[in-house]
Amino acid sequence: MTTCTSVLPGGCCFPYLTAEIHHFYVPISPYTYPSLPTNYISKSITVSSIVNMMIANMEHTISSSPSLTSCRQSAGFSDKSDAVLSRRRRTELRRLKLLTSNGSDDCLSKRRRFENIENEGDHDFPYHSSVIGRRREMEDAVRIDLGFVHDDDSRKFDFYGVYDGHGGSRVAYACRERLHKLLAGEMEMKNGTTAAEEMNWEDLMVECFSKMDDEVNETDLVGSMGSTAVVAVVGDKEIVIANCGDSRAVLSAGGAAMPLSNDHKPDRPDELERIEHLGGRVIDWNGQRVLGVLATSRSIGDKQLKPYVTAKPEVIVHKRDGIEEFMILASDGLWDVMSNDLACHVVRKCLDGRIFRRRSQQMNATMKGNKPRATNAAVVLTELAIARGSKDNISVIVVNLKD
């Protein structure tokens, strides 16, 4: 890498560095880049970024040089031209900031990222909405598998799962592809010897989550990644919830919100006691975290935090009695900014047709029954979470239990 000097008309000089395309390290001085922090180092900037940055700094040098001001005026530069140049400089600096924060020329504006990653469901995968929100990477994953298991009495079970990854998306995506299959295998083995009413759902879920955790930790690809998991198995007589982490399931029954899971936070008294009993610590580092690292006390993956972070789920079996209206499964991107009661209130209005999102109207002609309204409710919740300041990925499933 070589330091060079550009000489501008009027005798003004500024230093810059030549470099390869993919790694451009910018030395900062108050005279070279006065509007950027002095410890600034860019990452993965392309040639076009380098050129634009140089242009912006040349314009700054010209505009700030007393010896060049008179030259510009005599050359016919007007106040309007100054405004255009100033606006261009600001635009280039903003673009440079985005490039260096995201590491590529393909970074998207917030609005474009919301639109690009949002998934409102389709014919085979309704009832849900997922948005990247204000994050740079989508680490949430959703799985819906209707009729994923049939028992010997021809009873059908539906599967719903929300997975909130951290450190990357690989564990969440692995759970999306594998966890329901592992559970289906466990259930089918039990069906030959046990009636559905007598099935030990807790043992089934614990075994399933343990196998998923083993699969994830056997590969080196996931590194320090992990994922929360909240899954629901819905039959005609019961709703089974297994939760590992801080995603959440909430049931609306008889007009009241009823949580079907408890968030696993490191400072929850029983979780704190469990972690400390194993020799671990919960450290306040931008919030309560296991060993100062992870803000949830249970997850799939996170091999380096075992045994303090466990993949063992808490399981709740709710016997249906006919007053159930709907169920919400969502990542903490929703629950961080919205209470259970408010979320249920919004969904209830959506299912009643009192809140409707115009963009979802196109689904009405292609979906039958309550699918459009359940999907619309999920979309409304994600958009409301963004409006209320959620900074995380947001994934929501709404299940209409009146179908």
mmCIF file of C-alpha atoms in Angstrom:
data_model
loop_
_atom_site.group_PDB
_atom_site.id
_atom_site.type_symbol
_atom_site.label_atom_id
_atom_site.label_comp_id
_atom_site.label_asym_id
_atom_site.label_seq_id
_atom_site.Cartn_x
_atom_site.Cartn_y
_atom_site.Cartn_z
ATOM 1 C CA MET A 1 0.000 0.000 0.000
ATOM 2 C CA THR A 2 1.383 3.419 -1.019
ATOM 3 C CA THR A 3 0.708 6.918 0.252
ATOM 4 C CA CYS A 4 0.129 9.394 -2.568
ATOM 5 C CA THR A 5 -0.585 13.099 -2.694
ATOM 6 C CA SER A 6 -3.034 14.846 -4.992
ATOM 7 C CA VAL A 7 -2.353 18.493 -5.801
ATOM 8 C CA LEU A 8 -5.403 20.596 -6.554
ATOM 9 C CA PRO A 9 -5.527 23.962 -8.327
ATOM 10 C CA GLY A 10 -4.500 26.679 -5.912
ATOM 11 C CA GLY A 11 -1.810 24.600 -4.238
ATOM 12 C CA CYS A 12 -4.096 22.553 -1.961
ATOM 13 C CA CYS A 13 -2.954 19.017 -1.271
ATOM 14 C CA PHE A 14 -4.550 16.022 0.379
ATOM 15 C CA PRO A 15 -3.125 12.568 1.010
ATOM 16 C CA TYR A 16 -4.830 9.317 0.120
ATOM 17 C CA LEU A 17 -3.873 5.663 -0.070
ATOM 18 C CA THR A 18 -3.885 3.353 -3.047
ATOM 19 C CA ALA A 19 -5.095 -0.161 -2.280
ATOM 20 C CA GLU A 20 -6.608 -3.306 -3.665
ATOM 21 C CA ILE A 21 -10.288 -3.331 -4.492
ATOM 22 C CA HIS A 22 -11.558 -5.337 -1.525
ATOM 23 C CA HIS A 23 -9.568 -3.761 1.326
ATOM 24 C CA PHE A 24 -9.246 -0.008 1.412
ATOM 25 C CA TYR A 25 -7.871 1.482 4.616
ATOM 26 C CA VAL A 26 -8.337 5.209 4.885
ATOM 27 C CA PRO A 27 -5.920 7.284 6.993
ATOM 28 C CA ILE A 28 -7.799 10.065 8.654
ATOM 29 C CA SER A 29 -6.640 13.548 9.467
ATOM 30 C CA PRO A 30 -8.698 16.610 10.350
ATOM 31 C CA TYR A 31 -7.699 18.131 7.055
ATOM 32 C CA THR A 32 -8.510 15.154 4.883
ATOM 33 C CA TYR A 33 -11.920 14.008 6.132
ATOM 34 C CA PRO A 34 -13.170 16.590 8.611
ATOM 35 C CA SER A 35 -16.700 15.180 8.768
ATOM 36 C CA LEU A 36 -15.709 11.607 9.661
ATOM 37 C CA PRO A 37 -14.374 10.288 12.997
ATOM 38 C CA THR A 38 -10.590 10.213 13.278
ATOM 39 C CA ASN A 39 -10.456 6.486 13.975
ATOM 40 C CA TYR A 40 -12.535 5.562 10.956
ATOM 41 C CA ILE A 41 -11.565 2.430 9.032
ATOM 42 C CA SER A 42 -13.684 1.239 6.117
ATOM 43 C CA LYS A 43 -14.305 -2.372 5.161
ATOM 44 C CA SER A 44 -14.847 -4.032 1.795
ATOM 45 C CA ILE A 45 -15.276 -0.867 -0.245
ATOM 46 C CA THR A 46 -15.469 -1.128 -4.014
ATOM 47 C CA VAL A 47 -13.637 0.964 -6.570
ATOM 48 C CA SER A 48 -16.701 3.118 -7.192
ATOM 49 C CA SER A 49 -16.867 3.891 -3.477
ATOM 50 C CA ILE A 50 -13.224 4.965 -3.448
ATOM 51 C CA VAL A 51 -13.715 7.246 -6.442
ATOM 52 C CA ASN A 52 -16.848 8.809 -4.983
ATOM 53 C CA MET A 53 -15.116 9.352 -1.661
ATOM 54 C CA MET A 54 -12.196 11.092 -3.371
ATOM 55 C CA ILE A 55 -14.573 13.295 -5.348
ATOM 56 C CA ALA A 56 -16.392 14.254 -2.166
ATOM 57 C CA ASN A 57 -13.155 15.193 -0.437
ATOM 58 C CA MET A 58 -11.873 17.142 -3.435
ATOM 59 C CA GLU A 59 -15.116 19.092 -3.406
ATOM 60 C CA HIS A 60 -14.689 19.745 0.302
ATOM 61 C CA THR A 61 -11.115 20.963 -0.196
ATOM 62 C CA ILE A 62 -12.184 23.269 -3.006
ATOM 63 C CA SER A 63 -15.149 24.678 -1.099
ATOM 64 C CA SER A 64 -13.154 25.265 2.102
ATOM 65 C CA SER A 65 -10.087 26.853 0.476
ATOM 66 C CA PRO A 66 -10.043 30.697 0.631
ATOM 67 C CA SER A 67 -7.714 30.841 -2.347
ATOM 68 C CA LEU A 68 -10.181 28.893 -4.448
ATOM 69 C CA THR A 69 -13.317 30.695 -3.374
ATOM 70 C CA SER A 70 -12.559 33.710 -5.534
ATOM 71 C CA CYS A 71 -11.701 31.413 -8.455
ATOM 72 C CA ARG A 72 -15.039 29.643 -8.122
ATOM 73 C CA GLN A 73 -16.897 32.939 -7.986
ATOM 74 C CA SER A 74 -15.076 34.295 -11.029
ATOM 75 C CA ALA A 75 -15.809 31.061 -12.874
ATOM 76 C CA GLY A 76 -19.515 31.639 -12.383
ATOM 77 C CA PHE A 77 -20.356 29.282 -9.527
ATOM 78 C CA SER A 78 -23.615 30.442 -7.960
ATOM 79 C CA ASP A 79 -25.153 29.851 -4.546
ATOM 80 C CA LYS A 80 -27.362 27.285 -6.227
ATOM 81 C CA SER A 81 -24.264 25.417 -7.433
ATOM 82 C CA ASP A 82 -22.893 25.524 -3.898
ATOM 83 C CA ALA A 83 -26.104 23.996 -2.604
ATOM 84 C CA VAL A 84 -25.961 21.225 -5.196
ATOM 85 C CA LEU A 85 -22.343 20.446 -4.318
ATOM 86 C CA SER A 86 -23.117 20.479 -0.622
ATOM 87 C CA ARG A 87 -26.052 18.144 -1.101
ATOM 88 C CA ARG A 88 -23.910 15.840 -3.218
ATOM 89 C CA ARG A 89 -21.207 15.725 -0.564
ATOM 90 C CA ARG A 90 -23.746 14.797 2.094
ATOM 91 C CA THR A 91 -25.199 12.088 -0.138
ATOM 92 C CA GLU A 92 -21.785 10.586 -0.834
ATOM 93 C CA LEU A 93 -20.856 10.585 2.847
ATOM 94 C CA ARG A 94 -24.130 8.894 3.769
ATOM 95 C CA ARG A 95 -23.560 6.322 1.050
ATOM 96 C CA LEU A 96 -20.028 5.698 2.278
ATOM 97 C CA LYS A 97 -21.313 5.239 5.817
ATOM 98 C CA LEU A 98 -23.859 2.670 4.630
ATOM 99 C CA LEU A 99 -21.245 0.836 2.601
ATOM 100 C CA THR A 100 -18.841 0.536 5.484
ATOM 101 C CA SER A 101 -21.505 -0.531 7.968
ATOM 102 C CA ASN A 102 -22.978 -3.233 5.736
ATOM 103 C CA GLY A 103 -19.811 -4.204 3.918
ATOM 104 C CA SER A 104 -21.158 -4.208 0.346
ATOM 105 C CA ASP A 105 -22.466 -2.052 -2.450
ATOM 106 C CA ASP A 106 -25.723 -3.966 -2.312
ATOM 107 C CA CYS A 107 -26.875 -2.593 1.015
ATOM 108 C CA LEU A 108 -30.508 -1.570 1.000
ATOM 109 C CA SER A 109 -32.353 1.271 2.570
ATOM 110 C CA LYS A 110 -34.524 0.427 5.567
ATOM 111 C CA ARG A 111 -37.696 0.668 3.525
ATOM 112 C CA ARG A 112 -36.345 -1.567 0.770
ATOM 113 C CA ARG A 113 -35.089 -4.102 3.298
ATOM 114 C CA PHE A 114 -38.509 -4.265 4.935
ATOM 115 C CA GLU A 115 -40.157 -4.890 1.570
ATOM 116 C CA ASN A 116 -37.503 -7.275 0.267
ATOM 117 C CA ILE A 117 -37.445 -9.707 3.160
ATOM 118 C CA GLU A 118 -41.079 -9.545 4.221
ATOM 119 C CA ASN A 119 -43.014 -12.748 3.696
ATOM 120 C CA GLU A 120 -46.776 -12.600 3.973
ATOM 121 C CA GLY A 121 -47.418 -16.282 3.387
ATOM 122 C CA ASP A 122 -48.574 -18.106 0.273
ATOM 123 C CA HIS A 123 -51.010 -20.873 -0.620
ATOM 124 C CA ASP A 124 -48.999 -23.560 1.162
ATOM 125 C CA PHE A 125 -47.571 -21.435 3.955
ATOM 126 C CA PRO A 126 -50.215 -19.036 5.271
ATOM 127 C CA TYR A 127 -50.850 -17.451 8.668
ATOM 128 C CA HIS A 128 -47.455 -15.810 9.114
ATOM 129 C CA SER A 129 -45.341 -12.742 8.455
ATOM 130 C CA SER A 130 -41.574 -12.314 8.793
ATOM 131 C CA VAL A 131 -39.635 -9.072 8.379
ATOM 132 C CA ILE A 132 -35.964 -8.268 8.772
ATOM 133 C CA GLY A 133 -36.838 -5.054 10.617
ATOM 134 C CA ARG A 134 -33.892 -2.836 11.480
ATOM 135 C CA ARG A 135 -31.339 -5.638 11.479
ATOM 136 C CA ARG A 136 -28.789 -6.208 8.713
ATOM 137 C CA GLU A 137 -29.446 -9.941 8.481
ATOM 138 C CA MET A 138 -32.584 -12.037 8.695
ATOM 139 C CA GLU A 139 -31.962 -14.620 11.427
ATOM 140 C CA ASP A 140 -35.577 -15.682 12.087
ATOM 141 C CA ALA A 141 -37.152 -18.752 10.499
ATOM 142 C CA VAL A 142 -40.724 -20.052 10.435
ATOM 143 C CA ARG A 143 -42.170 -23.505 9.783
ATOM 144 C CA ILE A 144 -45.827 -24.411 9.269
ATOM 145 C CA ASP A 145 -46.716 -28.012 8.411
ATOM 146 C CA LEU A 146 -50.435 -28.725 8.378
ATOM 147 C CA GLY A 147 -51.269 -32.376 8.986
ATOM 148 C CA PHE A 148 -47.638 -33.295 9.628
ATOM 149 C CA VAL A 149 -48.741 -36.364 11.624
ATOM 150 C CA HIS A 150 -51.817 -38.610 11.521
ATOM 151 C CA ASP A 151 -52.362 -41.091 14.348
ATOM 152 C CA ASP A 152 -54.008 -44.520 14.234
ATOM 153 C CA ASP A 153 -57.393 -42.950 15.002
ATOM 154 C CA SER A 154 -57.030 -40.733 11.898
ATOM 155 C CA ARG A 155 -56.509 -37.679 14.069
ATOM 156 C CA LYS A 156 -54.551 -34.923 12.384
ATOM 157 C CA PHE A 157 -51.927 -32.746 14.047
ATOM 158 C CA ASP A 158 -50.626 -29.424 12.719
ATOM 159 C CA PHE A 159 -47.164 -28.060 13.432
ATOM 160 C CA TYR A 160 -46.161 -24.410 13.885
ATOM 161 C CA GLY A 161 -42.687 -23.185 14.784
ATOM 162 C CA VAL A 162 -40.848 -19.876 15.171
ATOM 163 C CA TYR A 163 -37.059 -19.898 15.444
ATOM 164 C CA ASP A 164 -35.088 -16.782 16.371
ATOM 165 C CA GLY A 165 -31.417 -17.201 15.518
ATOM 166 C CA HIS A 166 -28.486 -15.310 17.014
ATOM 167 C CA GLY A 167 -24.902 -15.048 15.834
ATOM 168 C CA GLY A 168 -26.155 -16.012 12.379
ATOM 169 C CA SER A 169 -29.089 -17.737 10.710
ATOM 170 C CA ARG A 170 -27.787 -21.282 10.226
ATOM 171 C CA VAL A 171 -29.161 -22.832 13.424
ATOM 172 C CA ALA A 172 -32.590 -21.253 12.945
ATOM 173 C CA TYR A 173 -32.697 -22.508 9.354
ATOM 174 C CA ALA A 174 -31.589 -25.975 10.448
ATOM 175 C CA CYS A 175 -34.413 -26.058 12.998
ATOM 176 C CA ARG A 176 -36.865 -24.961 10.332
ATOM 177 C CA GLU A 177 -35.882 -27.889 8.116
ATOM 178 C CA ARG A 178 -35.410 -30.613 10.720
ATOM 179 C CA LEU A 179 -37.179 -30.138 14.056
ATOM 180 C CA HIS A 180 -40.714 -30.955 12.873
ATOM 181 C CA LYS A 181 -39.404 -34.064 11.102
ATOM 182 C CA LEU A 182 -37.681 -35.254 14.258
ATOM 183 C CA LEU A 183 -40.890 -34.685 16.205
ATOM 184 C CA ALA A 184 -42.972 -36.503 13.589
ATOM 185 C CA GLY A 185 -40.611 -39.476 13.830
ATOM 186 C CA GLU A 186 -40.909 -39.565 17.624
ATOM 187 C CA MET A 187 -44.706 -39.312 17.476
ATOM 188 C CA GLU A 188 -45.049 -42.033 14.859
ATOM 189 C CA MET A 189 -42.931 -44.405 16.961
ATOM 190 C CA LYS A 190 -45.157 -43.760 19.984
ATOM 191 C CA ASN A 191 -48.402 -44.119 18.021
ATOM 192 C CA GLY A 192 -47.913 -47.865 17.726
ATOM 193 C CA THR A 193 -47.887 -48.348 21.498
ATOM 194 C CA THR A 194 -49.634 -45.329 23.027
ATOM 195 C CA ALA A 195 -52.945 -43.599 22.366
ATOM 196 C CA ALA A 196 -52.722 -39.878 21.624
ATOM 197 C CA GLU A 197 -54.572 -39.038 24.836
ATOM 198 C CA GLU A 198 -51.967 -40.936 26.874
ATOM 199 C CA MET A 199 -48.916 -39.662 25.021
ATOM 200 C CA ASN A 200 -46.221 -38.136 27.205
ATOM 201 C CA TRP A 201 -45.791 -34.884 25.332
ATOM 202 C CA GLU A 202 -43.072 -33.566 27.601
ATOM 203 C CA ASP A 203 -40.819 -36.566 27.010
ATOM 204 C CA LEU A 204 -41.482 -36.362 23.280
ATOM 205 C CA MET A 205 -40.557 -32.692 23.061
ATOM 206 C CA VAL A 206 -37.495 -32.990 25.288
ATOM 207 C CA GLU A 207 -36.174 -35.889 23.199
ATOM 208 C CA CYS A 208 -36.885 -34.039 19.963
ATOM 209 C CA PHE A 209 -35.122 -30.839 21.076
ATOM 210 C CA SER A 210 -32.171 -32.847 22.392
ATOM 211 C CA LYS A 211 -31.718 -34.563 19.025
ATOM 212 C CA MET A 212 -31.950 -31.229 17.235
ATOM 213 C CA ASP A 213 -29.336 -29.744 19.548
ATOM 214 C CA ASP A 214 -27.007 -32.707 18.972
ATOM 215 C CA GLU A 215 -27.358 -32.408 15.201
ATOM 216 C CA VAL A 216 -26.507 -28.723 15.302
ATOM 217 C CA ASN A 217 -23.530 -29.075 17.631
ATOM 218 C CA GLU A 218 -22.016 -31.947 15.643
ATOM 219 C CA THR A 219 -21.191 -29.617 12.758
ATOM 220 C CA ASP A 220 -18.475 -26.976 12.776
ATOM 221 C CA LEU A 221 -20.433 -24.731 10.416
ATOM 222 C CA VAL A 222 -22.555 -23.107 13.095
ATOM 223 C CA GLY A 223 -19.674 -21.887 15.269
ATOM 224 C CA SER A 224 -21.097 -19.825 18.114
ATOM 225 C CA MET A 225 -24.559 -19.590 16.570
ATOM 226 C CA GLY A 226 -27.780 -20.621 18.251
ATOM 227 C CA SER A 227 -31.535 -20.233 18.042
ATOM 228 C CA THR A 228 -34.552 -20.027 20.274
ATOM 229 C CA ALA A 229 -37.503 -22.248 19.426
ATOM 230 C CA VAL A 230 -41.188 -22.070 20.229
ATOM 231 C CA VAL A 231 -43.277 -24.779 18.597
ATOM 232 C CA ALA A 232 -46.937 -25.735 18.773
ATOM 233 C CA VAL A 233 -48.606 -29.027 17.931
ATOM 234 C CA VAL A 234 -52.324 -28.454 17.457
ATOM 235 C CA GLY A 235 -54.797 -31.320 17.537
ATOM 236 C CA ASP A 236 -58.559 -31.352 17.860
ATOM 237 C CA LYS A 237 -58.334 -32.092 21.606
ATOM 238 C CA GLU A 238 -55.114 -30.432 22.726
ATOM 239 C CA ILE A 239 -52.543 -27.744 22.021
ATOM 240 C CA VAL A 240 -48.974 -28.641 22.966
ATOM 241 C CA ILE A 241 -46.379 -25.882 23.333
ATOM 242 C CA ALA A 242 -42.643 -26.455 23.710
ATOM 243 C CA ASN A 243 -40.494 -23.394 24.316
ATOM 244 C CA CYS A 244 -36.743 -22.942 24.516
ATOM 245 C CA GLY A 245 -35.681 -19.289 24.726
ATOM 246 C CA ASP A 246 -37.495 -15.974 24.631
ATOM 247 C CA SER A 247 -39.859 -16.449 21.710
ATOM 248 C CA ARG A 248 -43.410 -16.788 22.971
ATOM 249 C CA ALA A 249 -46.790 -18.441 22.427
ATOM 250 C CA VAL A 250 -49.996 -16.706 23.535
ATOM 251 C CA LEU A 251 -53.524 -18.108 23.383
ATOM 252 C CA SER A 252 -56.710 -16.063 23.239
ATOM 253 C CA ALA A 253 -59.583 -17.925 24.874
ATOM 254 C CA GLY A 254 -62.897 -16.474 25.967
ATOM 255 C CA GLY A 255 -61.691 -12.970 25.115
ATOM 256 C CA ALA A 256 -58.639 -13.146 27.403
ATOM 257 C CA ALA A 257 -54.932 -13.478 26.614
ATOM 258 C CA MET A 258 -53.298 -16.551 28.117
ATOM 259 C CA PRO A 259 -49.517 -17.109 27.832
ATOM 260 C CA LEU A 260 -48.645 -20.671 26.863
ATOM 261 C CA SER A 261 -44.914 -20.230 27.442
ATOM 262 C CA ASN A 262 -42.547 -18.453 29.796
ATOM 263 C CA ASP A 263 -39.570 -16.509 28.449
ATOM 264 C CA HIS A 264 -36.198 -17.957 29.408
ATOM 265 C CA LYS A 265 -34.248 -14.925 30.579
ATOM 266 C CA PRO A 266 -30.961 -15.217 32.509
ATOM 267 C CA ASP A 267 -32.285 -13.085 35.368
ATOM 268 C CA ARG A 268 -35.444 -15.174 35.835
ATOM 269 C CA PRO A 269 -35.004 -16.460 39.396
ATOM 270 C CA ASP A 270 -35.187 -20.176 38.616
ATOM 271 C CA GLU A 271 -32.972 -19.807 35.542
ATOM 272 C CA LEU A 272 -30.425 -17.745 37.470
ATOM 273 C CA GLU A 273 -30.322 -20.398 40.200
ATOM 274 C CA ARG A 274 -29.870 -23.174 37.619
ATOM 275 C CA ILE A 275 -26.994 -21.351 35.877
ATOM 276 C CA GLU A 276 -25.174 -20.521 39.109
ATOM 277 C CA HIS A 277 -25.647 -24.064 40.419
ATOM 278 C CA LEU A 278 -23.764 -25.293 37.327
ATOM 279 C CA GLY A 279 -20.933 -22.849 38.001
ATOM 280 C CA GLY A 280 -21.942 -20.210 35.486
ATOM 281 C CA ARG A 281 -22.595 -16.515 35.955
ATOM 282 C CA VAL A 282 -25.078 -13.962 34.715
ATOM 283 C CA ILE A 283 -23.343 -10.683 33.918
ATOM 284 C CA ASP A 284 -24.932 -7.316 33.221
ATOM 285 C CA TRP A 285 -23.403 -6.455 29.851
ATOM 286 C CA ASN A 286 -25.905 -4.344 27.949
ATOM 287 C CA GLY A 287 -28.569 -6.326 29.793
ATOM 288 C CA GLN A 288 -28.425 -9.560 31.787
ATOM 289 C CA ARG A 289 -26.498 -12.196 29.812
ATOM 290 C CA VAL A 290 -25.162 -15.686 30.416
ATOM 291 C CA LEU A 291 -21.399 -15.198 30.927
ATOM 292 C CA GLY A 292 -21.970 -11.698 29.587
ATOM 293 C CA VAL A 293 -22.710 -13.126 26.127
ATOM 294 C CA LEU A 294 -26.240 -14.436 25.559
ATOM 295 C CA ALA A 295 -29.458 -12.666 26.551
ATOM 296 C CA THR A 296 -31.488 -15.881 26.717
ATOM 297 C CA SER A 297 -30.807 -18.766 29.081
ATOM 298 C CA ARG A 298 -32.029 -21.587 26.821
ATOM 299 C CA SER A 299 -31.447 -22.197 23.141
ATOM 300 C CA ILE A 300 -30.567 -24.783 20.522
ATOM 301 C CA GLY A 301 -26.886 -24.578 19.603
ATOM 302 C CA ASP A 302 -24.526 -22.202 21.462
ATOM 303 C CA LYS A 303 -22.109 -25.050 22.041
ATOM 304 C CA GLN A 304 -19.547 -22.824 23.773
ATOM 305 C CA LEU A 305 -22.072 -21.857 26.464
ATOM 306 C CA LYS A 306 -23.007 -25.391 27.516
ATOM 307 C CA PRO A 307 -24.076 -26.510 30.086
ATOM 308 C CA TYR A 308 -25.268 -23.104 31.310
ATOM 309 C CA VAL A 309 -27.423 -22.602 28.215
ATOM 310 C CA THR A 310 -29.579 -25.682 27.741
ATOM 311 C CA ALA A 311 -31.780 -26.855 24.885
ATOM 312 C CA LYS A 312 -34.296 -28.502 27.213
ATOM 313 C CA PRO A 313 -37.731 -26.994 26.507
ATOM 314 C CA GLU A 314 -40.534 -26.217 28.899
ATOM 315 C CA VAL A 315 -43.688 -27.993 27.747
ATOM 316 C CA ILE A 316 -47.300 -26.976 28.329
ATOM 317 C CA VAL A 317 -50.291 -29.099 27.274
ATOM 318 C CA HIS A 318 -53.547 -27.176 26.959
ATOM 319 C CA LYS A 319 -56.728 -29.248 26.712
ATOM 320 C CA ARG A 320 -59.158 -27.637 24.296
ATOM 321 C CA ASP A 321 -62.650 -26.891 25.594
ATOM 322 C CA GLY A 322 -64.146 -24.961 22.682
ATOM 323 C CA ILE A 323 -63.567 -21.384 23.843
ATOM 324 C CA GLU A 324 -60.181 -21.017 22.127
ATOM 325 C CA GLU A 325 -60.199 -18.269 19.502
ATOM 326 C CA PHE A 326 -56.672 -18.022 18.131
ATOM 327 C CA MET A 327 -53.018 -18.441 19.011
ATOM 328 C CA ILE A 328 -49.981 -16.229 18.362
ATOM 329 C CA LEU A 329 -46.422 -17.528 18.082
ATOM 330 C CA ALA A 330 -43.775 -14.833 17.656
ATOM 331 C CA SER A 331 -40.120 -13.993 18.146
ATOM 332 C CA ASP A 332 -39.066 -11.414 20.721
ATOM 333 C CA GLY A 333 -38.982 -8.741 18.023
ATOM 334 C CA LEU A 334 -42.737 -8.524 18.627
ATOM 335 C CA TRP A 335 -42.898 -9.140 22.373
ATOM 336 C CA ASP A 336 -40.183 -6.596 23.203
ATOM 337 C CA VAL A 337 -42.545 -3.800 22.166
ATOM 338 C CA MET A 338 -46.005 -5.282 22.642
ATOM 339 C CA SER A 339 -47.913 -6.872 25.506
ATOM 340 C CA ASN A 340 -49.862 -10.115 25.222
ATOM 341 C CA ASP A 341 -53.135 -8.251 25.698
ATOM 342 C CA LEU A 342 -52.422 -5.693 22.984
ATOM 343 C CA ALA A 343 -51.328 -8.345 20.491
ATOM 344 C CA CYS A 344 -54.496 -10.356 21.104
ATOM 345 C CA HIS A 345 -56.640 -7.230 20.837
ATOM 346 C CA VAL A 346 -55.152 -6.417 17.419
ATOM 347 C CA VAL A 347 -55.530 -9.974 16.118
ATOM 348 C CA ARG A 348 -59.120 -10.168 17.332
ATOM 349 C CA LYS A 349 -59.998 -7.048 15.354
ATOM 350 C CA CYS A 350 -58.218 -8.376 12.277
ATOM 351 C CA LEU A 351 -60.074 -11.687 12.417
ATOM 352 C CA ASP A 352 -63.351 -9.803 12.845
ATOM 353 C CA GLY A 353 -62.554 -7.802 9.716
ATOM 354 C CA ARG A 354 -62.235 -4.467 11.536
ATOM 355 C CA ILE A 355 -58.534 -3.991 10.713
ATOM 356 C CA PHE A 356 -57.483 -4.751 7.195
ATOM 357 C CA ARG A 357 -54.255 -4.093 5.381
ATOM 358 C CA ARG A 358 -54.744 -2.945 1.803
ATOM 359 C CA ARG A 359 -51.661 -4.747 0.572
ATOM 360 C CA SER A 360 -53.185 -8.060 1.675
ATOM 361 C CA GLN A 361 -56.333 -7.641 -0.416
ATOM 362 C CA GLN A 362 -54.759 -9.544 -3.320
ATOM 363 C CA MET A 363 -54.720 -12.684 -1.159
ATOM 364 C CA ASN A 364 -58.496 -12.700 -0.712
ATOM 365 C CA ALA A 365 -59.148 -13.982 -4.202
ATOM 366 C CA THR A 366 -56.739 -16.903 -3.836
ATOM 367 C CA MET A 367 -57.193 -18.019 -0.226
ATOM 368 C CA LYS A 368 -60.296 -19.640 1.196
ATOM 369 C CA GLY A 369 -61.797 -19.487 4.673
ATOM 370 C CA ASN A 370 -59.981 -17.478 7.332
ATOM 371 C CA LYS A 371 -56.491 -17.759 5.850
ATOM 372 C CA PRO A 372 -56.444 -14.180 4.502
ATOM 373 C CA ARG A 373 -57.550 -12.703 7.826
ATOM 374 C CA ALA A 374 -55.068 -14.740 9.866
ATOM 375 C CA THR A 375 -52.264 -13.777 7.488
ATOM 376 C CA ASN A 376 -53.413 -10.165 7.555
ATOM 377 C CA ALA A 377 -53.332 -10.233 11.361
ATOM 378 C CA ALA A 378 -49.735 -11.494 11.334
ATOM 379 C CA VAL A 379 -48.705 -8.751 8.905
ATOM 380 C CA VAL A 380 -50.431 -6.050 10.948
ATOM 381 C CA LEU A 381 -48.610 -7.205 14.091
ATOM 382 C CA THR A 382 -45.198 -7.051 12.399
ATOM 383 C CA GLU A 383 -45.868 -3.580 11.020
ATOM 384 C CA LEU A 384 -47.163 -2.378 14.369
ATOM 385 C CA ALA A 385 -44.018 -3.715 16.069
ATOM 386 C CA ILE A 386 -41.846 -1.767 13.623
ATOM 387 C CA ALA A 387 -43.907 1.361 14.226
ATOM 388 C CA ARG A 388 -43.447 0.917 17.985
ATOM 389 C CA GLY A 389 -39.666 0.846 17.583
ATOM 390 C CA SER A 390 -38.728 -2.844 17.452
ATOM 391 C CA LYS A 391 -35.055 -3.186 16.496
ATOM 392 C CA ASP A 392 -35.034 -6.940 15.909
ATOM 393 C CA ASN A 393 -36.196 -9.358 13.236
ATOM 394 C CA ILE A 394 -39.914 -9.964 13.674
ATOM 395 C CA SER A 395 -41.678 -13.233 12.877
ATOM 396 C CA VAL A 396 -45.320 -13.878 13.711
ATOM 397 C CA ILE A 397 -47.686 -16.811 13.192
ATOM 398 C CA VAL A 398 -51.414 -16.380 13.821
ATOM 399 C CA VAL A 399 -53.486 -19.579 14.051
ATOM 400 C CA ASN A 400 -57.256 -19.203 13.884
ATOM 401 C CA LEU A 401 -58.575 -21.966 16.145
ATOM 402 C CA LYS A 402 -62.165 -21.430 15.028
ATOM 403 C CA ASP A 403 -61.486 -23.005 11.604
#
